XYZ file of C-alpha atoms in Angstrom:
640
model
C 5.342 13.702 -33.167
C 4.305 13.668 -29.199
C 4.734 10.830 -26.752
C 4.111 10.936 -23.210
C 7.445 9.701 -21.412
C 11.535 9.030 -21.470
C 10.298 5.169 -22.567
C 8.409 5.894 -25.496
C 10.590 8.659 -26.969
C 14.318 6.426 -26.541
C 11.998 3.629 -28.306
C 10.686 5.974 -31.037
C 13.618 6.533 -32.099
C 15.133 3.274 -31.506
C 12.731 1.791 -33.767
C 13.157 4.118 -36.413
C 16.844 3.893 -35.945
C 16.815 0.191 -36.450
C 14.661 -0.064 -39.661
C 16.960 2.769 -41.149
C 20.215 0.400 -39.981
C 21.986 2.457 -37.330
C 22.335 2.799 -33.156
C 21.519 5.128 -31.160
C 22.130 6.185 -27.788
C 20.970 8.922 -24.976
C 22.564 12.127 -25.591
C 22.237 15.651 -23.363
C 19.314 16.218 -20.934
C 18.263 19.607 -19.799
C 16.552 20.195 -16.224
C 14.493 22.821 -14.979
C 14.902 23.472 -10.967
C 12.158 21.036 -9.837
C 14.728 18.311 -11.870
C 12.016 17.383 -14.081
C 13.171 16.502 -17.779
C 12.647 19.751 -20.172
C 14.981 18.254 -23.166
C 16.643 15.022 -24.493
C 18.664 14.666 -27.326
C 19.463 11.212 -28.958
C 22.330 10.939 -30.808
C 23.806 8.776 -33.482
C 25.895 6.181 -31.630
C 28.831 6.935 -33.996
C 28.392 10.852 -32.435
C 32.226 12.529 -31.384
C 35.501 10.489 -31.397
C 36.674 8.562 -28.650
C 38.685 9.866 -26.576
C 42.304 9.192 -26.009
C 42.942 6.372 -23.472
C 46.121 5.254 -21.820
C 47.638 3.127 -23.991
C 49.699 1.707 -20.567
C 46.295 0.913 -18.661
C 46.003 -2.771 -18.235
C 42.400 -3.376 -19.271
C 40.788 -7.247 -20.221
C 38.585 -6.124 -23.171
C 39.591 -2.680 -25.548
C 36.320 -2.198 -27.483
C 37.203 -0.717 -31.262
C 36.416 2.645 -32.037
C 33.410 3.074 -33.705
C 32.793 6.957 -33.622
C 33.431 8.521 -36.362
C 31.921 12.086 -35.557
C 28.523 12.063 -37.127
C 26.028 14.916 -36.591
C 22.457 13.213 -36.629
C 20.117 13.610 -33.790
C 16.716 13.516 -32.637
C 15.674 16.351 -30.067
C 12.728 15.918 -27.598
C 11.257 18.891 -25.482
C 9.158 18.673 -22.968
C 5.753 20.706 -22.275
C 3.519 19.637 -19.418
C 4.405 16.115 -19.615
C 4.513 15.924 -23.235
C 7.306 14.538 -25.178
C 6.994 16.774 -28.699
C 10.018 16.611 -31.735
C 11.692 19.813 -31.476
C 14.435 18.983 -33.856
C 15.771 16.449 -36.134
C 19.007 16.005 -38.205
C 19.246 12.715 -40.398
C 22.300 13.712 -41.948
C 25.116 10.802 -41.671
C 28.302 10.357 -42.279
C 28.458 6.502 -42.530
C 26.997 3.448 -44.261
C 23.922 2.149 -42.514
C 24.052 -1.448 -41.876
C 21.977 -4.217 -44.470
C 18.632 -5.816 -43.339
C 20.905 -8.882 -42.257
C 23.417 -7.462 -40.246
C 20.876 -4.899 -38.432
C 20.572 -8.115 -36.005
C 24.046 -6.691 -34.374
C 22.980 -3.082 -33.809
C 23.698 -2.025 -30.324
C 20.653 -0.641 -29.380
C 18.643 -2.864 -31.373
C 19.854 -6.245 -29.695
C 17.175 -6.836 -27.389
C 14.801 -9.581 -26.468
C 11.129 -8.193 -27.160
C 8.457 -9.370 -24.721
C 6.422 -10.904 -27.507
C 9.987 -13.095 -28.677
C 10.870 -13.314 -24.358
C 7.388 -14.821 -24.053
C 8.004 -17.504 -26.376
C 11.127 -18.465 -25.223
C 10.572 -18.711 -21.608
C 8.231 -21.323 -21.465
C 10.271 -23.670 -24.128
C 13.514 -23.175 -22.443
C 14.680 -24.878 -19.063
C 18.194 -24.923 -17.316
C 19.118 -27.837 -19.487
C 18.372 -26.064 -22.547
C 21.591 -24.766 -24.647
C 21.702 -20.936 -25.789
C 22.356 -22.036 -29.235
C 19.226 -24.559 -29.299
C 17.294 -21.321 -27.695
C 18.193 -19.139 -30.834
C 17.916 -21.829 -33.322
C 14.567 -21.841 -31.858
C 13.719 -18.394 -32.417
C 15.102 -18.038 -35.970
C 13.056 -20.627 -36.809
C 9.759 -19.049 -35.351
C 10.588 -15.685 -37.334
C 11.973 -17.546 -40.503
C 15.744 -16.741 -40.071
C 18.413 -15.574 -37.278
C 18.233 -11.881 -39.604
C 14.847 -11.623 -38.318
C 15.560 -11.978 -34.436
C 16.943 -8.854 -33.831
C 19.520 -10.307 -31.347
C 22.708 -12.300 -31.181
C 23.021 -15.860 -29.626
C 25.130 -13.658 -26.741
C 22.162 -11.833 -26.186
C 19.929 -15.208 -25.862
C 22.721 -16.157 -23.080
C 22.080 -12.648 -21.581
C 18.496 -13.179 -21.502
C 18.328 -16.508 -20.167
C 20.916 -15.952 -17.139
C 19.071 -12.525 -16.318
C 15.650 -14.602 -16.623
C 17.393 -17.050 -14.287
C 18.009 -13.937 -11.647
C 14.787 -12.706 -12.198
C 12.513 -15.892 -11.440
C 12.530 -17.210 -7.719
C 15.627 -19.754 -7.510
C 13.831 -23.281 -6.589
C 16.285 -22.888 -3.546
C 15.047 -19.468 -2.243
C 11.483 -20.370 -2.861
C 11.830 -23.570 -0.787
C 13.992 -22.224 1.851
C 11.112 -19.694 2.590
C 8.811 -22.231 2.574
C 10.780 -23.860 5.144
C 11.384 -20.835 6.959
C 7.410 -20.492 7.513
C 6.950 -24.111 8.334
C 9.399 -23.195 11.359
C 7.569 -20.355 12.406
C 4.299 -21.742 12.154
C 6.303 -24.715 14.789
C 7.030 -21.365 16.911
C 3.779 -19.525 16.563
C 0.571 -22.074 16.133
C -1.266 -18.793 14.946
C 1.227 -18.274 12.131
C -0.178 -18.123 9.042
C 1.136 -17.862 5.446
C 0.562 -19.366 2.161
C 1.905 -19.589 -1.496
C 0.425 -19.247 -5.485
C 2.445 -20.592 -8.030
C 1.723 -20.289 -12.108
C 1.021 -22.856 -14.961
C 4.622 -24.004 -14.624
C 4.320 -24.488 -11.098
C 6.427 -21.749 -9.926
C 6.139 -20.212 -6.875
C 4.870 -16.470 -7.943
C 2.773 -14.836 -4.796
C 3.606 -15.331 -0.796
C 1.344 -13.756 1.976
C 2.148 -14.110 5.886
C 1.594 -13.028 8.932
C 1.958 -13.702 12.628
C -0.386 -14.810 15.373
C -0.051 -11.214 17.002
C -0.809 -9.546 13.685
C -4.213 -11.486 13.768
C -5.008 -10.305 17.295
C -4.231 -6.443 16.110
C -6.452 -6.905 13.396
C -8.874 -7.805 14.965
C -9.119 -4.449 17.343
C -7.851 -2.409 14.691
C -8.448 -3.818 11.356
C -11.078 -1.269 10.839
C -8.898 1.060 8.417
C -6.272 -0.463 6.104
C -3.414 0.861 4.140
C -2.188 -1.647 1.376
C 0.974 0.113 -0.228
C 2.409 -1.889 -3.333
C 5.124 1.093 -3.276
C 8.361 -1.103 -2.316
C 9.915 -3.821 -4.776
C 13.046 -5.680 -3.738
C 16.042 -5.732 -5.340
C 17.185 -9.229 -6.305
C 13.579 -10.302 -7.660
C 12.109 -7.207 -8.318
C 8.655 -8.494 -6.684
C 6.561 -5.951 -4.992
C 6.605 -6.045 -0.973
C 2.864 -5.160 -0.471
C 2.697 -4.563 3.811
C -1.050 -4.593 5.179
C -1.012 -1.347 7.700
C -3.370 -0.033 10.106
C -3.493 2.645 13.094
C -3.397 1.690 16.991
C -4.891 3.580 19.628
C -2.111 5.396 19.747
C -2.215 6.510 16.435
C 0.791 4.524 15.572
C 1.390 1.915 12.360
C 0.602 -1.343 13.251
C 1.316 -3.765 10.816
C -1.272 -6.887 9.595
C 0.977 -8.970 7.479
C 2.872 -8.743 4.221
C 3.079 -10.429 1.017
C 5.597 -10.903 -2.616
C 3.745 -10.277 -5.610
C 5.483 -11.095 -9.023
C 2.947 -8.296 -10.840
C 0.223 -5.984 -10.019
C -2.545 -7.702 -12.393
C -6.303 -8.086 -10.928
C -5.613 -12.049 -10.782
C -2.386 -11.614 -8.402
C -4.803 -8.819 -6.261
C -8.128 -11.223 -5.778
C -5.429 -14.128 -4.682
C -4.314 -11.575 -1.915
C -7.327 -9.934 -0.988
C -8.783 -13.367 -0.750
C -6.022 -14.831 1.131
C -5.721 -11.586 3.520
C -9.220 -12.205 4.096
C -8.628 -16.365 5.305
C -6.302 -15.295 7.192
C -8.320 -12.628 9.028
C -11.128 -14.160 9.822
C -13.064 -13.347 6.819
C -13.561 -10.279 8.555
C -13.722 -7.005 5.905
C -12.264 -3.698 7.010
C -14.589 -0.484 6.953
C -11.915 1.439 4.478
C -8.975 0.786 2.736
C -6.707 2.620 1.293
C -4.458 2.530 -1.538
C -2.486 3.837 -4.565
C -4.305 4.837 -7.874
C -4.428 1.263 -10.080
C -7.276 -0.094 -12.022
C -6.138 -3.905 -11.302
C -6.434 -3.154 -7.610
C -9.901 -1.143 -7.462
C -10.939 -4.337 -9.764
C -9.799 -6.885 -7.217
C -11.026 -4.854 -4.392
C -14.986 -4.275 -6.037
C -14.580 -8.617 -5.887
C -12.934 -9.136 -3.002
C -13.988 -6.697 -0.530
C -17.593 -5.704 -1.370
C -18.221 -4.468 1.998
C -15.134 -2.010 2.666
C -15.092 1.479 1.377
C -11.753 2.104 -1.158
C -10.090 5.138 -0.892
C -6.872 6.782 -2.386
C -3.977 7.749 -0.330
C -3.662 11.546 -0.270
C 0.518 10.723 0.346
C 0.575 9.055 -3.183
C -1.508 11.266 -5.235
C 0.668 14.790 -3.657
C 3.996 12.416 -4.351
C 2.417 12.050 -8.172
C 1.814 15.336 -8.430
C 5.399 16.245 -7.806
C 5.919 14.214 -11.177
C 3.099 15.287 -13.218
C 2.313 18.868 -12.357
C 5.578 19.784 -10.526
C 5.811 23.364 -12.381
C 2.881 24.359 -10.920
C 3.264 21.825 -7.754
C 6.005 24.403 -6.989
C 3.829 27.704 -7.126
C 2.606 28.835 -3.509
C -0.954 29.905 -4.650
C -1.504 26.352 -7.024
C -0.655 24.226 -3.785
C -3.064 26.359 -1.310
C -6.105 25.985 -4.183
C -5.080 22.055 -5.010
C -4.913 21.212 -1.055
C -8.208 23.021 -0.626
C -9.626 20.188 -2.822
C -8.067 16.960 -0.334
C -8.478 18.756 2.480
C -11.230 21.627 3.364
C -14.325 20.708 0.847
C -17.029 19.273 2.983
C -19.734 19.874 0.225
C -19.701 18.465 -3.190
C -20.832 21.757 -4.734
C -18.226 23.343 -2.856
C -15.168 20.748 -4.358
C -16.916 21.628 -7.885
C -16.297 25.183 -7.563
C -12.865 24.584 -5.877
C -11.701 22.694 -8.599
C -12.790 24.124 -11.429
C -11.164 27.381 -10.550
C -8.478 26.075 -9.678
C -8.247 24.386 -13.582
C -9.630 28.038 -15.101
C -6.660 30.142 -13.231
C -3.777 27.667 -13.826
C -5.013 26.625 -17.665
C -4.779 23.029 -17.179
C -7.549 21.877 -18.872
C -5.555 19.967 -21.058
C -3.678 17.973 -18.321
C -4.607 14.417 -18.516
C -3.331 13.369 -15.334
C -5.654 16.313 -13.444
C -8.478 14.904 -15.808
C -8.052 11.492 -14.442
C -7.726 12.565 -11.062
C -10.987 14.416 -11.312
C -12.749 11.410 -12.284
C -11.360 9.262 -9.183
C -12.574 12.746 -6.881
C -15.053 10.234 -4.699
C -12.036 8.096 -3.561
C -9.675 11.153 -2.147
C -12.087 14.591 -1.923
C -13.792 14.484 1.564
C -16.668 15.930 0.347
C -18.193 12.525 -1.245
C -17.495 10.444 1.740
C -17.706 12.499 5.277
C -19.182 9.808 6.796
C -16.383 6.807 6.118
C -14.567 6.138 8.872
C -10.666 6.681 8.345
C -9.162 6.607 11.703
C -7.172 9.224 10.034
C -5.257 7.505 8.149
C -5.438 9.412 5.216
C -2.960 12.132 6.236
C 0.285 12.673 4.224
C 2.662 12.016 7.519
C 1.186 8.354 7.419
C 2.525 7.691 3.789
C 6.044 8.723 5.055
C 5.735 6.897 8.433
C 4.856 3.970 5.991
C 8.013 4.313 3.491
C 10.500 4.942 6.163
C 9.572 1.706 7.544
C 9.737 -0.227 4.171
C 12.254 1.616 2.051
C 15.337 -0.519 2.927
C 13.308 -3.330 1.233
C 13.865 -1.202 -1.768
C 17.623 -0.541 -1.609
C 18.602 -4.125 -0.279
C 20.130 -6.896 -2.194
C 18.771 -9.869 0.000
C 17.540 -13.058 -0.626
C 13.945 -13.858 0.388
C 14.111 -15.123 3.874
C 16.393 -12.060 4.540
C 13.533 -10.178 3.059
C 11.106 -11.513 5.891
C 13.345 -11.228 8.796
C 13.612 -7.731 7.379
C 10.316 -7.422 7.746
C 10.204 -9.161 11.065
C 12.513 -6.097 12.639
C 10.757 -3.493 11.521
C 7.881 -5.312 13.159
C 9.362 -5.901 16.412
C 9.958 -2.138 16.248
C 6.684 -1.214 15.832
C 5.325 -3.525 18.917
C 8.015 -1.912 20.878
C 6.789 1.538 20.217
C 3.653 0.532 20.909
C 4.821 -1.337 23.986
C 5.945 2.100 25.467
C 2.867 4.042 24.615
C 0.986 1.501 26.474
C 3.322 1.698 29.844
C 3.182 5.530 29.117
C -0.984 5.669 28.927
C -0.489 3.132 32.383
C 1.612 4.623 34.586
C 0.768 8.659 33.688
C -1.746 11.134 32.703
C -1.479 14.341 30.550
C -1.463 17.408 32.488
C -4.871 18.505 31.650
C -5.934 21.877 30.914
C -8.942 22.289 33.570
C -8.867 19.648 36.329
C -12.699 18.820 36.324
C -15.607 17.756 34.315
C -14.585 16.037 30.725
C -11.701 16.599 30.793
C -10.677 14.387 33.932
C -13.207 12.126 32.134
C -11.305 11.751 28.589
C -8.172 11.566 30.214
C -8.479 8.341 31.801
C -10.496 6.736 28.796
C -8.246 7.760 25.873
C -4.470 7.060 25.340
C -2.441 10.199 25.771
C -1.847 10.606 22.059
C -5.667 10.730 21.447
C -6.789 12.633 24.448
C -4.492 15.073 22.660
C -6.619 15.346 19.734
C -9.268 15.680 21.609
C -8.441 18.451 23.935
C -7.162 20.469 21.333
C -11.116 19.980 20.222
C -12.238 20.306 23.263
C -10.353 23.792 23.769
C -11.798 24.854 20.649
C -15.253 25.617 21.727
C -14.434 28.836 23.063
C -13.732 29.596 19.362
C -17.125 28.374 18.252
C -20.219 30.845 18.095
C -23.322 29.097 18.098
C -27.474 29.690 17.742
C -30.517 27.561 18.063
C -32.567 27.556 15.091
C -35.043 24.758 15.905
C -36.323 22.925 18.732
C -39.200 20.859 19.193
C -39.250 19.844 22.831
C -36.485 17.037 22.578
C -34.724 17.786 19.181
C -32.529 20.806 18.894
C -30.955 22.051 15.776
C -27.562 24.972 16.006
C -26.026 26.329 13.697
C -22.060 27.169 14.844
C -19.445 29.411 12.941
C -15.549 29.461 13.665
C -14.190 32.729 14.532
C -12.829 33.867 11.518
C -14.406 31.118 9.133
C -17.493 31.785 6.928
C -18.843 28.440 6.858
C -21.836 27.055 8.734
C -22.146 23.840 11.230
C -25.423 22.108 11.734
C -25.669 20.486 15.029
C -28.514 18.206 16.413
C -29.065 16.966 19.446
C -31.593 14.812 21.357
C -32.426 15.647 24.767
C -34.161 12.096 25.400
C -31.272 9.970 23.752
C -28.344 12.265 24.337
C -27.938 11.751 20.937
C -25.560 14.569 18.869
C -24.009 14.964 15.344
C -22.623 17.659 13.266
C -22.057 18.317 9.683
C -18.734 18.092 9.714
C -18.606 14.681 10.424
C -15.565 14.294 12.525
C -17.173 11.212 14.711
C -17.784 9.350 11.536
C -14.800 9.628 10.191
C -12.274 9.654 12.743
C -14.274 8.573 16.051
C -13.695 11.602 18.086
C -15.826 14.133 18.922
C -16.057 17.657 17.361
C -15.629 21.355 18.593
C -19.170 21.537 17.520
C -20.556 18.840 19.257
C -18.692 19.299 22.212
C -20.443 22.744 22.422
C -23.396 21.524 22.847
C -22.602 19.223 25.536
C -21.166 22.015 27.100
C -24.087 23.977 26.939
C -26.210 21.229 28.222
C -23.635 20.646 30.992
C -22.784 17.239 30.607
C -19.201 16.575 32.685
C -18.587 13.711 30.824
C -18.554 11.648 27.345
C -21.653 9.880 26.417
C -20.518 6.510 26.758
C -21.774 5.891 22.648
C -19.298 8.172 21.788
C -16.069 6.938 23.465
C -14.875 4.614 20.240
C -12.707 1.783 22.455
C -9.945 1.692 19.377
C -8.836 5.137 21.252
C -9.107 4.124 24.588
C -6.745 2.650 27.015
C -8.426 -0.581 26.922
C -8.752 -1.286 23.196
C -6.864 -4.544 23.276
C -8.498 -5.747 26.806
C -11.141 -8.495 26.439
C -11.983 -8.396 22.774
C -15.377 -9.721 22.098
C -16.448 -10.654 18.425
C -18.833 -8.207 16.802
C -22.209 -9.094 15.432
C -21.134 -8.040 12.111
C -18.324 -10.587 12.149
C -20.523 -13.239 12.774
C -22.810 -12.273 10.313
C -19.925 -12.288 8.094
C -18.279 -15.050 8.839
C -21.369 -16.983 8.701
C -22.008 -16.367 4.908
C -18.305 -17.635 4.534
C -18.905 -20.744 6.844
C -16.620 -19.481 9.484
C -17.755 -21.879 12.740
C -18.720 -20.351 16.100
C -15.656 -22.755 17.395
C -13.207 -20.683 15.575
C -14.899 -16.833 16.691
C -14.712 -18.649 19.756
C -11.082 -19.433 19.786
C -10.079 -16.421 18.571
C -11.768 -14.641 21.341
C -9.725 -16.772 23.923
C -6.422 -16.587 21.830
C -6.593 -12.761 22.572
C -6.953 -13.169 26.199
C -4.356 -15.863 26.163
C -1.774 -14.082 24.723
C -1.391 -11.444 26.956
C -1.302 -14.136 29.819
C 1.268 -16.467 28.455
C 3.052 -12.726 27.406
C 3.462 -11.866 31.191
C 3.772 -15.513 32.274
C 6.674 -15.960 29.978
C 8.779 -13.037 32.015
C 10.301 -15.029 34.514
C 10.013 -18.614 35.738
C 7.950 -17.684 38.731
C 4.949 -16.087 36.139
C 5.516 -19.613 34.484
C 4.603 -21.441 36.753
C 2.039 -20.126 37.452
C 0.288 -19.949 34.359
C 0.984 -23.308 34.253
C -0.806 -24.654 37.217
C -3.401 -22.435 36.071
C -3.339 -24.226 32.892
C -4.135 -27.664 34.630
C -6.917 -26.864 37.351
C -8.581 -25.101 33.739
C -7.929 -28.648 32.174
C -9.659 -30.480 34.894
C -12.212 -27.735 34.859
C -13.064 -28.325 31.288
C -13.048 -32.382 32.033
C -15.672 -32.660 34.751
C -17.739 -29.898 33.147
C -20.921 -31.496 31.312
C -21.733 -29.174 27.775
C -17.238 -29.681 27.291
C -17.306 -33.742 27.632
C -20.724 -33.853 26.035
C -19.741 -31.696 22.663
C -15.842 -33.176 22.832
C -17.896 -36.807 22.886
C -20.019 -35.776 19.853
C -16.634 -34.780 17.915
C -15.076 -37.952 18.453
C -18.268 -39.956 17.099
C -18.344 -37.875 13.899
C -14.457 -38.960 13.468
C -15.103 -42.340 14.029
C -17.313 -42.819 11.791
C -15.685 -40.572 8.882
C -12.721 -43.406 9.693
C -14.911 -46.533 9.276
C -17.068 -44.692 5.871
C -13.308 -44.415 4.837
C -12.045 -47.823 5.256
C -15.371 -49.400 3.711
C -14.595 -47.184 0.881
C -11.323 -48.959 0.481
């Protein structure tokens, strides 16, 4: 017999274990040197003798010896993820237990779901155990056919007591929001409870997380990864990239489960929250709930896997061959250096043919998710490059504490809340970095000068290093018809071909490679061409302002965000507002400093105030409100 993990082998034999009337329990496991399983036996639980104990030890409970040195076992090996019966011995050396006393079997006293399911909803803290198991025996026909002990419905219910949000916790978060949203005006969060009105699903985020979103919200990483400890919900942090090609975090939210329900709630509520404005790409681990609630949710943003989850699956699935030199070069080639789709084809099935893994089911599915990860089936999605592997890491060593901590849930948040102070921070010394230096530059003149005082240092970076490239780049016109030019460019040392056009009217360029689309920066490629035109600086279309100094000065709506905020009866009032929420933030920000700054922002505040009075479209449209409420009072009081 084969299964296909730990679970369904220890409950193979459990199962078969309980309906022939004896326990079992895990036995020897065998490793190879990646520590992936190779063998597990499971043993009779009356395997050996127990072993001689100090009769002198003070101890509150002596359990009796049950051991009485049988031989019977059950012996799994394990082939490329395959759990197959290697060998069996059911040969004992002891009575099995009766139908009706199989209900005291160690391993076999357990709640199912199907039997958990019925009692949760039917029992409340004022329900007795013994009314709980009565319950039970009378939905299978007797207590023999429960497969548990009244101890183990006590078990159940106080774990299922740990387990659910305590009415206390839920409330005090509740509470705890409330306070913030006192704090922060912007503050937004919100809850989803279940048919028994429990709280189940929390989302929040901070006014400054709406104001990054809104430069940067282009690109999002939604990791379901983390799960805390007490409640075992799943942390799910919204995370995008700065100009500085730092994490910047968008809000957070507890999810009880990862069904498509609990994923439209979020996406929906992310969305509220934000605006109703969609980002370009998002990415994400591999889940059929999520892509579901994401094709609903988010028709107008591009989903795509995170490379850092699929190579950290791979570790688990294929880590024999994950280990091999030559296997990772070929199986990289396929994230990382296929910019054609025949090309990937090729790649991959060679890479299958040499390693013989046609039979691998995890490759298989993999293969059939290749538009979501290969570059080859979406060059021209932008990214912001936040599909590299260092990102995923950046990502958990932010959030793995959430993991390992035993905190309730307003610890949780203020958790959170650190980490999130120590991201703004970060970014709060890249930006007096970018302000009060420059990067030595390679060649004082032309674009370089040019780039350097558009782009933050970290991105001028990447784009020297392009920039410096083009003396690697060999390059030959193949086309020109008075205005439009056609190249073709090879790397030194690299076979494949470039195709460059430009526009001499429009100053218009692209490449094949795609690097503008998908990351907003120009290309080696590109760049030669300007060169060879002798442009000595950027065309202004191609300076993306999420790179540049400036990306978080004077933030003006898009058309797109009307247009989608429109068709979800977003009002101008509130694009408006937003707008001036972004300029005063960093005002009040400063202001706030000292008492001087205070001040003045203050008497600022109250010539704008008198401003806003004697000017004639303010009074005119604040008159017009005040009608419409009037008379929404007096419709409501004739109602009545």
């Amino acid at each position: 017999m084969e299964v296909s993990n730990e679970a369904e082998a220890y409950n193979l034999c459990n199962t078969y274990a309980f309906r022939k009337g004896f326990s079992i329990r895990k036995g020897n496991i065998r490793r190879d040197a990646q520590n992936n399983v190779r063998q597990r036996d499971y043993f009779c639980s009356k395997e050996g003798f127990q072993s001689d104990e100090d009769l002198c030890e003070v101890k509150k409970v002596r359990r009796l010896d049950t051991r009485t040195g049988c031989k019977a076992l059950i012996r799994f090996t394990v082939d490329n993820g395959i759990w197959k019966i290697s060998h069996i011995n059911l040969d004992h050396n002891h009575e099995f237990a009766k139908p009706e006393e199989r209900q005291f079997l160690r391993s076999g006293r357990h709640i199912p779901r199907v039997r958990a399911g019925i009692l949760g909803p039917k029992v409340d803290e004022s329900t007795r155990p013994t009314k709980s198991y009565s319950y039970l025996g009378k939905k299978f026909g007797n207590a023999e056919n429960v497969g548990s002990t009244n101890q183990d419905c006590l078990n159940y219910l106080q774990r299922n007591k740990e387990e659910m949000l305590e009415g206390g916790d839920g409330q005090s978060l509740i509470n705890y929001f409330k306070h913030k949203q006192m704090e922060d005006p912007s503050f937004f969060y919100t809850v989803q409870v279940d048919q028994f009105n429990r709280i189940t699903n929390y989302f929040w985020r901070d006014g400054r997380s709406k104001l990054d979103y809104d430069c940067f919200g282009d690109v999002v990483c939604f990791d379901t990864t983390f799960r805390t400890k007490k409640y075992n919900l799943i942390c799910a942090p919204f995370v995008g990239v700065n100009h500085h090609c730092k994490n910047v975090l968008f809000g957070c939210a507890f999810v009880s489960d990862e069904s498509t329900d609990s994923f439209i709630w979020l996406f929906e509520t992310f969305l509220e929250s934000m605006g109703y404005k969609q980002p370009k790409t998002i990415f994400t681990d591999v889940g059929n709930a999520m892509a579901n609630a994401i094709a609903v949710m988010l028709r107008e943003t591009r989903h795509r896997l995170c490379i850092w989850h699929i190579s950290k699956n791979a570790t688990q699935y294929i880590g024999s061959h994950y280990s091999n030199h030559e296997f990772k070069e070929h199986f990289n080639k396929c994230f990382h250096d296929c910019l054609t789709e025949a090309e990937f084809e090729s790649t991959w099935n060679d890479l299958i043919r040499k390693f013989n893994l046609e039979s691998n089911s995890w490759l298989q599915e993999l293969y059939s998710l290749r538009e979501k990860w290969c570059p080859a089936f979406s060059l021209d999605t932008f990214t912001a490059n936040i599909r590299s592997s260092n990102r995923g890491e950046s990502i958990t060593s932010t959030f793995h504490q959430i993991s390992t901590k035993t905190m309730d849930l307003i610890g949780l948040v203020q958790h959170y809340e650190k980490k999130t102070k120590v991201v703004r921070s970060a970014e709060l010394e890249e930006d007096f970095r970018c302000k009060n230096g420059m990067p030595h530059l390679r060649a004082n003149s032309g674009i370089f000068k040019h780039a350097a005082s558009e782009y933050t240092i970290k991105m001028y970076s990447f784009f020297e290093n392009e920039l410096m490239s083009i003396f690697g780049v060999r390059m030959i016109e193949v086309g020109n018809d008075g205005n439009q030019y056609i190249y073709e460019a090879i790397e030194e040392g690299h076979p494949r071909v470039y195709i460059i056009e430009y526009n001499s009217a429009t100053s218009m360029v692209s490449c094949s490679c795609k690097l503008f689309e998908s990351i907003g920066l120009l290309c080696r490629h590109a760049l030669k061409v300007l060169d060879l035109k002798n442009f000595t600086s950027i065309p202004t279309r191609y300076i993306v302002k999420r790179w540049t100094k400036g990306a978080k000065k004077r933030i003006v709506e898009s058309s797109h965000l009307y247009e989608s905020s429109y068709k979800m009866g977003k009002s101008a009032q509130s694009l408006r507002l937003s707008e001036l929420m972004h300029e005063g933030n960093n005002v009040f920000s400063i202001g706030s400093l000292c008492d001087s700054g205070t001040r003045i922002v203050k008497q600022k505040l109250v010539e704008a105030m008198k401003l806003l009075e004697s000017d004639e479209e303010t009074t005119s449209t604040q008159g017009n409100l005040n009608k419409v409420d009037d008379q929404f009072v007096r419709d409501v009081l004739l109602d009545n």
